[in-house]
Short mmCIF file of C-alpha atoms in Angstrom, two decimals:
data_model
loop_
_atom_site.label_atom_id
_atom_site.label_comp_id
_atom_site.label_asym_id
_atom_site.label_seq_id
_atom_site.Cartn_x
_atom_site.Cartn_y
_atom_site.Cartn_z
CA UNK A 92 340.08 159.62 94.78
CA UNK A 93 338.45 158.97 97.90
CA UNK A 94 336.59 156.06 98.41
CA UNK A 95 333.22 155.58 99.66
CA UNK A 96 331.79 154.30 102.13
CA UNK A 97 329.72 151.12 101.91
CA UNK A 98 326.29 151.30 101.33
CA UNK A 99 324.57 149.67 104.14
CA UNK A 100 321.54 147.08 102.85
CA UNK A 101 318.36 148.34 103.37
CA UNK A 102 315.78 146.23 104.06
CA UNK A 103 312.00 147.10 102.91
CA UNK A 104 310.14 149.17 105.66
CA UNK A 105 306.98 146.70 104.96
CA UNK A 106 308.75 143.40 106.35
CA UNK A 107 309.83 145.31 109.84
CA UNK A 108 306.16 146.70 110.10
CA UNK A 109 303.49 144.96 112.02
CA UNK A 110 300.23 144.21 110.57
CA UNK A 111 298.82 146.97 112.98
CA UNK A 112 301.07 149.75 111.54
CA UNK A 113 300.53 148.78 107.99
CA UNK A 114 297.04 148.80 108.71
CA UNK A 115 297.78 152.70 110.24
CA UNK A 116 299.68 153.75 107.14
CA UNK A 117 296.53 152.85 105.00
CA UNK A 118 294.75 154.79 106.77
CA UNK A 119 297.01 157.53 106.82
CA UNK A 120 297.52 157.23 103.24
CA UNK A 121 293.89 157.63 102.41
CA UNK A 122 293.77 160.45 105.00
CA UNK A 123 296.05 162.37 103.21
CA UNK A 124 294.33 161.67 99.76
CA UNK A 125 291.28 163.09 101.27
CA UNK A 126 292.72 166.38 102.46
CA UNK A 127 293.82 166.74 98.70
CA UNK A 128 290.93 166.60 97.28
CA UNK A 129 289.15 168.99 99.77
CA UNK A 130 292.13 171.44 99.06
CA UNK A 131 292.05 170.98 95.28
CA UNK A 132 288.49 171.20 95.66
CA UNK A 133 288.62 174.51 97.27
CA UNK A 134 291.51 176.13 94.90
CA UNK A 135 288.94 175.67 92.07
CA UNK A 136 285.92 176.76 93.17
CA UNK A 137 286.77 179.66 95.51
CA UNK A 138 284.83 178.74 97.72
CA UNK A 139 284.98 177.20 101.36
CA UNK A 140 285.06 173.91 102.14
CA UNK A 141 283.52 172.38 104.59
CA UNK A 142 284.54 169.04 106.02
CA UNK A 143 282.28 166.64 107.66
CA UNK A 144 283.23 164.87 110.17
CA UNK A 145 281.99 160.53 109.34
CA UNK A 146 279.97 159.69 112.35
CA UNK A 147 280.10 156.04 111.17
CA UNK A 148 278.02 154.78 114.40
CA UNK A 149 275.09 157.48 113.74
CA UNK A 150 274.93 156.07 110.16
CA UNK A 151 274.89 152.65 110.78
CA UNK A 152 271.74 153.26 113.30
CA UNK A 153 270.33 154.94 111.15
CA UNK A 154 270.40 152.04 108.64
CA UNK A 155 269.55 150.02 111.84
CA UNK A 156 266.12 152.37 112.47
CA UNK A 157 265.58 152.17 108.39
CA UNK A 158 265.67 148.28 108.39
CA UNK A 159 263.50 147.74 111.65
CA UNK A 160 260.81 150.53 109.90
CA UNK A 161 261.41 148.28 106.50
CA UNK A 162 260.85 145.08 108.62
CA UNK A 163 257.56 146.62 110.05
CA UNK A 164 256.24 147.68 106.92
CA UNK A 165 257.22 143.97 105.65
CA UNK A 166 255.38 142.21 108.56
CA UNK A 167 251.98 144.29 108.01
CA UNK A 168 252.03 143.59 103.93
CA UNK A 169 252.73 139.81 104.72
CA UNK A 170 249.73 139.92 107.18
CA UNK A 171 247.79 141.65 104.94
CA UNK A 172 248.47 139.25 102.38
CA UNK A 173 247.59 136.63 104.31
CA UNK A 174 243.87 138.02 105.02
CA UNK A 175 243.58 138.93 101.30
CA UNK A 176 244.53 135.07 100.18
CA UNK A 177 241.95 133.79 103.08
CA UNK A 178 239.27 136.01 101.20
CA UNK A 179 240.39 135.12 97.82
CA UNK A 180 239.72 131.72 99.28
CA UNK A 181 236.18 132.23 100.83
CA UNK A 182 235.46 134.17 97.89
CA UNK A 183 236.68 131.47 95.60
CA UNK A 184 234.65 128.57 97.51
CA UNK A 185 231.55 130.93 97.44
CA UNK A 186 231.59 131.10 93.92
CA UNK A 187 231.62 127.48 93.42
CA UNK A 188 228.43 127.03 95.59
CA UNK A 189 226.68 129.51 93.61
CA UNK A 190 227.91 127.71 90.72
CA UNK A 191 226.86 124.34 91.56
CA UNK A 192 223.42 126.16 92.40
CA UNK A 193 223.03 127.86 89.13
CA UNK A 194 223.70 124.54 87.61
CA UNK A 195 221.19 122.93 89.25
CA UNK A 196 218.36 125.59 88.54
CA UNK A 197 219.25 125.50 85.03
CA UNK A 198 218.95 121.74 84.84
CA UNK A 199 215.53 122.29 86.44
CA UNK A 200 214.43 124.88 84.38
CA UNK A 201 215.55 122.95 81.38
CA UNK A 202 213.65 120.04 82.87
CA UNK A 203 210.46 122.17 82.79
CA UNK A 204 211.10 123.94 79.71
CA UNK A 205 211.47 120.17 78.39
CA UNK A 206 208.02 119.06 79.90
CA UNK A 207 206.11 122.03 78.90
CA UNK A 208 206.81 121.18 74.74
CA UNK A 209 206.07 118.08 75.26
CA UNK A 210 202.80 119.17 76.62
CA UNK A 211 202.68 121.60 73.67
CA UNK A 212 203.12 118.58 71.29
CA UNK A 213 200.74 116.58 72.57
CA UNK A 214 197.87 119.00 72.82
CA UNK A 215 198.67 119.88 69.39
CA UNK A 216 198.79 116.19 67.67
CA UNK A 217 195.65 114.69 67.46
CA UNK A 218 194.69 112.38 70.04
CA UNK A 219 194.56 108.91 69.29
CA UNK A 220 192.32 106.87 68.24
CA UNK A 221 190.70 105.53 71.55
CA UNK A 222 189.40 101.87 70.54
CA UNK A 223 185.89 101.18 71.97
CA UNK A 224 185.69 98.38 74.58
CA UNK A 225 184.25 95.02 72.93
CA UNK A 226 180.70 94.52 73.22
CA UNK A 227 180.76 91.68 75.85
CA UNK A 228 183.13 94.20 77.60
CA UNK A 229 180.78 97.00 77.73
CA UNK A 230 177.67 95.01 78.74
CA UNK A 231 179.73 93.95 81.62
CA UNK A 232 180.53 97.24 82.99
CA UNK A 233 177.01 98.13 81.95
CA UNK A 234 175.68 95.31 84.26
CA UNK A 235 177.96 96.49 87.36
CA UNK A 236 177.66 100.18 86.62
CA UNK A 237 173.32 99.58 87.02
CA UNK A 238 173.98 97.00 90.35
CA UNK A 239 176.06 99.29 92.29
CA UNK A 240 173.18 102.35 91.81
CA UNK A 241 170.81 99.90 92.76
CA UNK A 242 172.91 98.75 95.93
CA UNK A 243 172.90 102.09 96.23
CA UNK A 244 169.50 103.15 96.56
CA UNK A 245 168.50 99.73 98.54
CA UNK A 246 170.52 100.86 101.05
CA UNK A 247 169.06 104.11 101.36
CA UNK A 248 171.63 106.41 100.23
CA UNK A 249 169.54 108.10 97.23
CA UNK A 250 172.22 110.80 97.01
CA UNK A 251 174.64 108.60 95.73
CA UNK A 252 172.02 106.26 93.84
CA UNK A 253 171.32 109.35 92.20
CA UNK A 254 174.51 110.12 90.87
CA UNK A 255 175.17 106.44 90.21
CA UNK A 256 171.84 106.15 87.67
CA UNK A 257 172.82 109.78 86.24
CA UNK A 258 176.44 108.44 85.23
CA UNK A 259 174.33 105.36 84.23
CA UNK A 260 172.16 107.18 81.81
CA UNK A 261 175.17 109.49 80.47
CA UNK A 262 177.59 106.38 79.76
CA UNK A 263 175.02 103.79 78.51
CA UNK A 264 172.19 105.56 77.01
CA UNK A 265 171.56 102.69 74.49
CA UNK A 266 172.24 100.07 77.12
CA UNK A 267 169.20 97.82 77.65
CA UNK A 268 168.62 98.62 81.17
CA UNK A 269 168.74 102.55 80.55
CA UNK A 270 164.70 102.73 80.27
CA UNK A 271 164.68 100.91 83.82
CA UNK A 272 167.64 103.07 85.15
CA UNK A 273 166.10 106.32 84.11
CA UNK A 274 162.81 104.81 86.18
CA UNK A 275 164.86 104.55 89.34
CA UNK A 276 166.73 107.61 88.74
CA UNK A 277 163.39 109.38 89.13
CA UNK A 278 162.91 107.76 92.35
CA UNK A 279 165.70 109.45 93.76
CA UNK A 280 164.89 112.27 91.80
CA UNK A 281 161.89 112.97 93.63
CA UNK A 282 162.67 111.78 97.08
CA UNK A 283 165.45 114.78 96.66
CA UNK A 284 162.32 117.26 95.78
CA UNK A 285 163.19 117.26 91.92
CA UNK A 286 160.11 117.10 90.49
CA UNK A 287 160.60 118.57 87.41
CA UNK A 288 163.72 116.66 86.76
CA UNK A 289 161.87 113.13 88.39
CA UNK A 290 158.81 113.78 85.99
CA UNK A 291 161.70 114.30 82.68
CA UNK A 292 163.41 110.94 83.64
CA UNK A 293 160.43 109.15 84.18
CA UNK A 294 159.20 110.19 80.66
CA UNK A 295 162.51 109.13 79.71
CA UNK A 296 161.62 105.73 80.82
CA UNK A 297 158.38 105.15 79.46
CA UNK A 298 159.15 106.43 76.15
CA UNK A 299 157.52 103.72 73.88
CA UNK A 300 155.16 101.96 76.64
CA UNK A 301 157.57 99.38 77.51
CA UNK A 302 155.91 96.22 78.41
CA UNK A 303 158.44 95.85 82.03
CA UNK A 304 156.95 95.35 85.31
CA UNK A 305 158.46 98.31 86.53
CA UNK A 306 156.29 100.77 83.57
CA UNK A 307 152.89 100.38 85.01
CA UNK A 308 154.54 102.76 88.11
CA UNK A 309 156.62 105.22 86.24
CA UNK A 310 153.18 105.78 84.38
CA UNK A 311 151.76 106.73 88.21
CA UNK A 312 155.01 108.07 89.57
CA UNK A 313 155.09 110.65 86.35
CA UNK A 314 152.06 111.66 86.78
CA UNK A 315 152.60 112.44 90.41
CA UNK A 316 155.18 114.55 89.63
CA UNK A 317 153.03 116.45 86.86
CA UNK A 318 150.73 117.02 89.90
CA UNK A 319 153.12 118.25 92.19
CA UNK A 320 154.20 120.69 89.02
CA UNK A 321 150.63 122.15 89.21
CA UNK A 322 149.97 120.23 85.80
CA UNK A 323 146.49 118.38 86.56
CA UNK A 324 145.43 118.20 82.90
CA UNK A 325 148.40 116.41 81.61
CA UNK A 326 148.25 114.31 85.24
CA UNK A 327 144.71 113.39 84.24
CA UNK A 328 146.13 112.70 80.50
CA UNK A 329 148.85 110.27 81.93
CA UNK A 330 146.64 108.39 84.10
CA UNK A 331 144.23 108.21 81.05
CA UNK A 332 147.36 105.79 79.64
CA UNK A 333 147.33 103.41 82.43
CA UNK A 334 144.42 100.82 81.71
CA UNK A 335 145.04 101.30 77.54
CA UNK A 336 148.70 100.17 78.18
CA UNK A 337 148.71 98.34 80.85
CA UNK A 338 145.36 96.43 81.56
CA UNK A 339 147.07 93.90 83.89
CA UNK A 340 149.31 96.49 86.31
CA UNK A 341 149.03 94.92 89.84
CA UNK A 342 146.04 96.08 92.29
CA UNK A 343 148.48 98.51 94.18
CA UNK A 344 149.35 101.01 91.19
CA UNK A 345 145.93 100.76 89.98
CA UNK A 346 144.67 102.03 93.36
CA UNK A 347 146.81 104.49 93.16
CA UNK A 348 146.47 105.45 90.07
CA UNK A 349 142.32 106.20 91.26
CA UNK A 350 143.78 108.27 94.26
CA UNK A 351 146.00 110.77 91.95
CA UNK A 352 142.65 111.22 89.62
CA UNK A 353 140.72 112.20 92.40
CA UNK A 354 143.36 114.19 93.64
CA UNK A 355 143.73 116.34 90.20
CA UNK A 356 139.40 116.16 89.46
CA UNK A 357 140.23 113.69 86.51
CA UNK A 358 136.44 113.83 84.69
#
């Protein structure tokens, strides 16, 4: 029986490679793997295969070109972002300014509203009672209200004397010193050309042939006035009055009480 020979030891084919060869059989190996598929492939369908060829550098720029055209499009919607948050913003600020000035006008206009009922209420409550001044009180006013018009009219401004005795005569008309006010206020009466309005105040005044030393003239003075009016009956008629009431008037109105008779052909 013949004897064999001694199996040398092998020694695994990895451990005497290099790292660059093993990295060459991988690639080899996957090769190959490849090529089977494409020929399986093309035993089962019939049909041709074609192979295509990996152009590794024309796809990575292309993903290069893609991610630029990506960062573009990334850098514009950032941007745009941006002005859309600074509007937001204006916008955002504008509204509160118009909101602070809608507040306002409705704090106004609620101010108003506010006012106007209370205007309401009062004009439709009663008014109250208004307490008259006391009568020391009154005659007081009374007694400056008649020396101002007279201050007036001694100064020679019978416009405002006139209004002075009219407000006189209105306010007071039971005042002692309205007879003598409605005298003066004839005076400036018919200074002013009023005739018909001097001769009604001075009629005013001698209502009741008051025994004052200012009567004796308003009896004269009214029935100048009645002359002026084209009224020389009841002129004649007033002077008529002048001796019955008054037998002692002074020298000066009596004279010219004989002047006005003449004047108006008193019989």
């Amino acid at each position: 029986m013949p004897v064999a020979a001694p199996v040398a030891a092998q020694t695994p084919i990895d451990e005497s490679l290099s790292k660059r060869d093993a990295r060459r059989l991988d690639d080899m190996d996957k090769a190959i793997k490849e090529m089977r598929a494409i020929v399986f492939k093309g035993r089962d369908t019939g049909k041709p295969v074609v192979v295509e060829m990996v152009d590794t550098d024309a796809r990575l720029a292309e993903f290069a070109n893609r991610l630029g055209d990506l960062e573009q499009s990334l850098t514009k919607i950032n941007a745009s972002l941006e002005t859309t948050s600074h509007e937001l913003d204006q916008a955002r600020r504008a509204n509160q300014a118009l909101s602070a000035q809608v507040k306002t006008l409705t704090d106004r206009l609620a101010a108003i509203e506010q006012k106007q009922a209370a205007a309401e209420t009062a004009a439709a409550s009663p008014p109250a009672p208004v307490e008259p001044p006391s009568p020391a009180a009154a005659q007081a006013s009374a007694t400056e209200a008649f020396g101002h018009a007279r201050q007036l009219m001694l100064s020679g401004d019978y416009e405002g004397a006139e209004g002075a005795f009219r407000a006189y005569v209105q306010t007071y008309p039971d005042a002692p010193r309205t007879p003598e006010a409605r005298y003066w206020w004839g005076k400036t009466l018919a200074v002013k050309g009023g005739h018909a309005d001097a001769a009604t105040a001075y009629i005013g005044a001698i209502r009741g042939w008051p025994q004052t030393a200012w009567a004796p003239d308003a009896v004269v003075e009214l029935a100048r006035e009645l002359v002026a009016l084209k009224k020389p009956a009841d002129a004649c008629q007033t002077l008529a009055e002048v001796p019955k009431h008054y037998p002692k008037a002074p020298a000066a109105v009596k004279a010219r009480a004989a002047t006005l008779a003449a004047q108006a052909k008193c019989g």
